C-alpha atoms as one frame of an Amber mdcrd trajectory, in Angstrom:
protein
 205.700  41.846  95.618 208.698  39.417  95.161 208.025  36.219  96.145 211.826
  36.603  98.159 210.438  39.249 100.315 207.230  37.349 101.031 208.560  34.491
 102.343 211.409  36.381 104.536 208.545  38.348 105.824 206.811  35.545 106.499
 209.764  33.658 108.474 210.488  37.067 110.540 206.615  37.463 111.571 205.855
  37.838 115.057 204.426  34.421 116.926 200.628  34.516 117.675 199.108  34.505
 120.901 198.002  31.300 120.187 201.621  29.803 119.522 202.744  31.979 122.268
 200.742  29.708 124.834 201.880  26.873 123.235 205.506  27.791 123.885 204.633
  28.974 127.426 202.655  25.191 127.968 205.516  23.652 126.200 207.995  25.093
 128.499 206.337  24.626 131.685 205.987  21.242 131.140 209.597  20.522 129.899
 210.496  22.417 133.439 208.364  20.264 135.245 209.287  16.781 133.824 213.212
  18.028 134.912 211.804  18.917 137.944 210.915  15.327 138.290 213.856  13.798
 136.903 215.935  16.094 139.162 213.947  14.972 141.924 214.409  11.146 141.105
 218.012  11.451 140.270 218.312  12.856 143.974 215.898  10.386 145.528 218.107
   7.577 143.662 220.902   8.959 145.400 220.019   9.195 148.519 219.029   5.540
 148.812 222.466   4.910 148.043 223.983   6.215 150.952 222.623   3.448 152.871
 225.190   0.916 150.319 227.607  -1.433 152.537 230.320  -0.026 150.359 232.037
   2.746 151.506 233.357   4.081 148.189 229.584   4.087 147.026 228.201   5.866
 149.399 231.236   8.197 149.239 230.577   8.753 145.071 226.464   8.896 146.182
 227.368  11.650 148.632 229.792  13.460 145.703 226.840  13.582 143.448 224.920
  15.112 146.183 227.554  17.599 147.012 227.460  19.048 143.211 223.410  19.337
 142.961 223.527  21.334 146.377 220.586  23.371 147.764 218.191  21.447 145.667
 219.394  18.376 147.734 218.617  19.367 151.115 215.266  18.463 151.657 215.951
  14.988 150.622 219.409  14.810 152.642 217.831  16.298 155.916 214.825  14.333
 155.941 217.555  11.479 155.878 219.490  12.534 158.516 216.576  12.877 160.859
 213.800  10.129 159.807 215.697   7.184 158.247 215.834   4.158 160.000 218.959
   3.074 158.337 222.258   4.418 160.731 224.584   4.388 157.646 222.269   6.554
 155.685 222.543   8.999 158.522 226.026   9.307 159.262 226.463   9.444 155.405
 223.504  12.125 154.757 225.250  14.267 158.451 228.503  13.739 156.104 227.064
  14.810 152.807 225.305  17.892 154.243 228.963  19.325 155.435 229.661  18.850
 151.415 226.783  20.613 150.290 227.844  23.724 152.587 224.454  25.254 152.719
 223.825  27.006 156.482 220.215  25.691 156.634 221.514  23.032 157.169 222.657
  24.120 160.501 219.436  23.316 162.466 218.995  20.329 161.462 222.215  19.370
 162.350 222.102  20.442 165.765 218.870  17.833 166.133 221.217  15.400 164.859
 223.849  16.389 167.672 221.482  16.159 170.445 218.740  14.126 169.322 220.050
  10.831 167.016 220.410   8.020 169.458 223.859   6.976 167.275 227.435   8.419
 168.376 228.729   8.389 164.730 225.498  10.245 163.741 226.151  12.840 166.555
 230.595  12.927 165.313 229.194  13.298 161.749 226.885  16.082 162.670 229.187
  17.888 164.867 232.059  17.664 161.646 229.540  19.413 159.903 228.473  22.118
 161.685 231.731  23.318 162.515 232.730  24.261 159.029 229.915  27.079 159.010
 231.885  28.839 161.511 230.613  32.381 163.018 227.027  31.287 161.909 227.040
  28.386 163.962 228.230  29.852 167.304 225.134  30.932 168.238 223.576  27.026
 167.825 226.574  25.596 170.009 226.147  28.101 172.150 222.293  27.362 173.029
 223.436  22.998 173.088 226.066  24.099 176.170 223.426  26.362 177.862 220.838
  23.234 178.007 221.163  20.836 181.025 219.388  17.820 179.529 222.423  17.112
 176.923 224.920  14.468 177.888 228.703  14.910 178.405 229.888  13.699 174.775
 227.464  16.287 173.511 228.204  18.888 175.546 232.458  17.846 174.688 231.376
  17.949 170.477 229.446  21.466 170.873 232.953  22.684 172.623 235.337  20.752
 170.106 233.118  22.821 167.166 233.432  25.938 168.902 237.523  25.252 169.289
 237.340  24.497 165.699 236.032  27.732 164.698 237.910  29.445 167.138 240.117
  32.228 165.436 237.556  32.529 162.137 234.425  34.014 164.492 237.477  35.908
 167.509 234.429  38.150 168.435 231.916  35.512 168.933 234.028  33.503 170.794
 235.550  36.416 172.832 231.662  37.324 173.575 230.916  33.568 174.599 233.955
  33.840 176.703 231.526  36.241 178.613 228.995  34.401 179.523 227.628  33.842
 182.522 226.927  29.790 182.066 230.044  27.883 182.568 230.207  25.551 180.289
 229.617  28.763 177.653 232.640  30.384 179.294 234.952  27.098 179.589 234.433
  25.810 176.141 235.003  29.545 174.590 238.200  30.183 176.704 239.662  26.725
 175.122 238.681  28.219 171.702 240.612  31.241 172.062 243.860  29.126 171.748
 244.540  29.338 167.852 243.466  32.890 167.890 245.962  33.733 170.614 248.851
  31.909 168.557 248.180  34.368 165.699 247.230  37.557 167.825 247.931  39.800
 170.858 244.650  40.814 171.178 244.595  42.430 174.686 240.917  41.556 175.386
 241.376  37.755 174.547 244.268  38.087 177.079 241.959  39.577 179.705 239.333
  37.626 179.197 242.344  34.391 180.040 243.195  36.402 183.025 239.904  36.554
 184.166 239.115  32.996 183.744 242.151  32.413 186.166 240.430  33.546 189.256
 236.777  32.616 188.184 234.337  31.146 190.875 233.904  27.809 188.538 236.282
  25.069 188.732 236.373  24.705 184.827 236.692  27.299 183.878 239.708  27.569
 185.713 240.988  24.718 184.588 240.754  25.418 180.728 242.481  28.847 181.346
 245.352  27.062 182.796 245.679  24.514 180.131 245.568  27.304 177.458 248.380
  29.153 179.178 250.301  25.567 178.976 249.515  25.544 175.371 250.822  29.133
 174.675 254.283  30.814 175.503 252.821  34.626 175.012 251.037  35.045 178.560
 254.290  35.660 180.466 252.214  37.590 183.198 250.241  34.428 184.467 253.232
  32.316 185.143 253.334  33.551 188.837 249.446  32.811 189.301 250.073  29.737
 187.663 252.740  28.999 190.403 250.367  30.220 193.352 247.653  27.954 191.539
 250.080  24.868 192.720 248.595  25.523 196.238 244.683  25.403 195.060 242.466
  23.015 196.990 241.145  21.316 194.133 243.134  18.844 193.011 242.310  18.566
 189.135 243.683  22.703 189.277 246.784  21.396 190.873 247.435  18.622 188.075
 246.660  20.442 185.276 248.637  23.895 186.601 251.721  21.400 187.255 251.304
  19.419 183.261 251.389  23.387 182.574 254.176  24.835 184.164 255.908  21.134
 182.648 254.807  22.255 179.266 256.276  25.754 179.416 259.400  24.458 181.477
 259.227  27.048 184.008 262.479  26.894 185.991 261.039  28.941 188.658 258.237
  26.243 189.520 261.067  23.614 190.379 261.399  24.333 194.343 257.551  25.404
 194.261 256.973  21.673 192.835 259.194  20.090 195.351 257.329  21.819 198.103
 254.232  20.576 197.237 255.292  17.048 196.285 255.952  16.590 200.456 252.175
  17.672 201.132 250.534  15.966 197.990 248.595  12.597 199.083 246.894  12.508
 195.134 249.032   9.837 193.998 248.299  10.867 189.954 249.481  14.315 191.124
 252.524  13.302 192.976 253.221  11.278 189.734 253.108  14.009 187.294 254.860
  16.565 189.826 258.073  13.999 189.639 257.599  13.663 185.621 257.390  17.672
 185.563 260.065  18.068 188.144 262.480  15.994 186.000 261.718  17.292 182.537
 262.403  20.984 183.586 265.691  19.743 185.230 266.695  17.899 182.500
């Protein structure tokens, strides 16, 4: 046989068995020790979003951003067991970055749990980028009683923030039967009523007009202030002028202001002879002269 052949045959022969499992071990271990480099890389990190520096811990949290899933153990166990604030706030910060929605949970502990403010702003910045699949987490933060105000105000300012990318989440929350549910999801329906005519989201304003809780009321009237498409509420905005609550009175007047309603100028000068709220009586001159003017 020609010694050519031989040797190309011998070059083209099928591995053993033998060198097979050496390949296998070989490449098992290689995986492993980038495992581990991968892992230290991202535990390296991670300690540097605790740096003083702002721009480091903003390159730190870059870094982060581009590895991705294979951060998030690391960056939540951050955000809920460090003892270091600015590694919190930065890992709440880095996790809206990363993008990844299970993330969301953890989060939402942050919100309601991390005894920091920023922590709780960070968090709240975060989860509201995940839109529709976070509704349902804000939704359950409102519903519980033990939550403070500030929490309760960052669950609603995510939910107005998602507002016209999840419409029939947010027209179902405008549903519910807790009020703070229903008043936070009526304010979110604002940028989705700028860009539609959706006749339910309308309703579902209308409704919140006459509803038994004061604010819920109250944010139905400041969205109709905000918007210059619900021509058919301007009279029971008006009538809403004689309410006995005097927060609906102020904020129907700063309404009817907004939307310069010349029809509400000898309804306004009515009330301003009965009004003893001085803050009201203030804004009713302020609205009375900007419509006349």
């Amino acid at each position: 046989m020609d010694n050519t052949k031989v040797d190309n045959y011998s070059k083209s022969k099928p591995t053993t068995e033998e060198e097979e499992k050496t390949n296998t071990k070989e490449g098992k271990k290689n995986f492993r020790s980038r495992q581990k480099s991968s892992q230290r890389e991202i535990k390296l990190l991670i300690n540097g979003l605790s740096n003083q520096n702002g721009l480091v811990r903003r390159s730190h949290s870059e870094a982060l951003s581009k590895i991705g899933a294979a951060a998030l153990p690391e960056l939540i166990n951050a955000l809920l067991h460090s003892k270091n604030v600015i590694q919190r706030r930065a890992a709440a910060k880095t996790l809206k970055l990363v993008e990844d929605p299970s993330a969301l949970p953890h989060l939402i502990k942050a919100l309601t749990n991390d005894s920091d403010s920023v922590v709780q702003f960070s968090a709240a910045g975060a989860i509201a980028i995940f839109g529709e699949a976070a509704v349902n987490h804000l939704i359950i933060v409102l519903e519980n009683k033990e939550y403070t105000e500030m929490q309760y105000g960052l669950a609603a300012w995510c939910l107005g923030f998602i507002g016209a990318k999840a419409p029939n989440a947010i027209k179902k929350a405008a549903k519910s039967k807790n009020t703070n549910v229903k008043s936070a999801a009526i304010a979110a329906l604002e940028e989705y009523l700028r860009q539609s005519q959706d006749q339910e989201a309308i309703q579902l304003v209308e409704s919140a007009f006459s509803d038994t809780a004061e604010n819920v009321q109250i944010e139905a009237i400041k969205l109709v202030g905000k918007l210059h498409k619900i021509e058919s509420l301007i009279p029971s905005l008006i009538l809403k002028l004689k309410n006995k609550s005097s927060d609906i009175r102020k904020a129907s007047v700063l309404s009817l202001m907004q939307l310069n309603i010349k029809e509400a100028i000898n309804p306004l000068k009515e009330l301003l002879k009965l009004e003893q709220d001085k803050t009201v009586r203030k804004i009713i001159n302020l609205a009375i002269k900007k419509i006349n003017n």
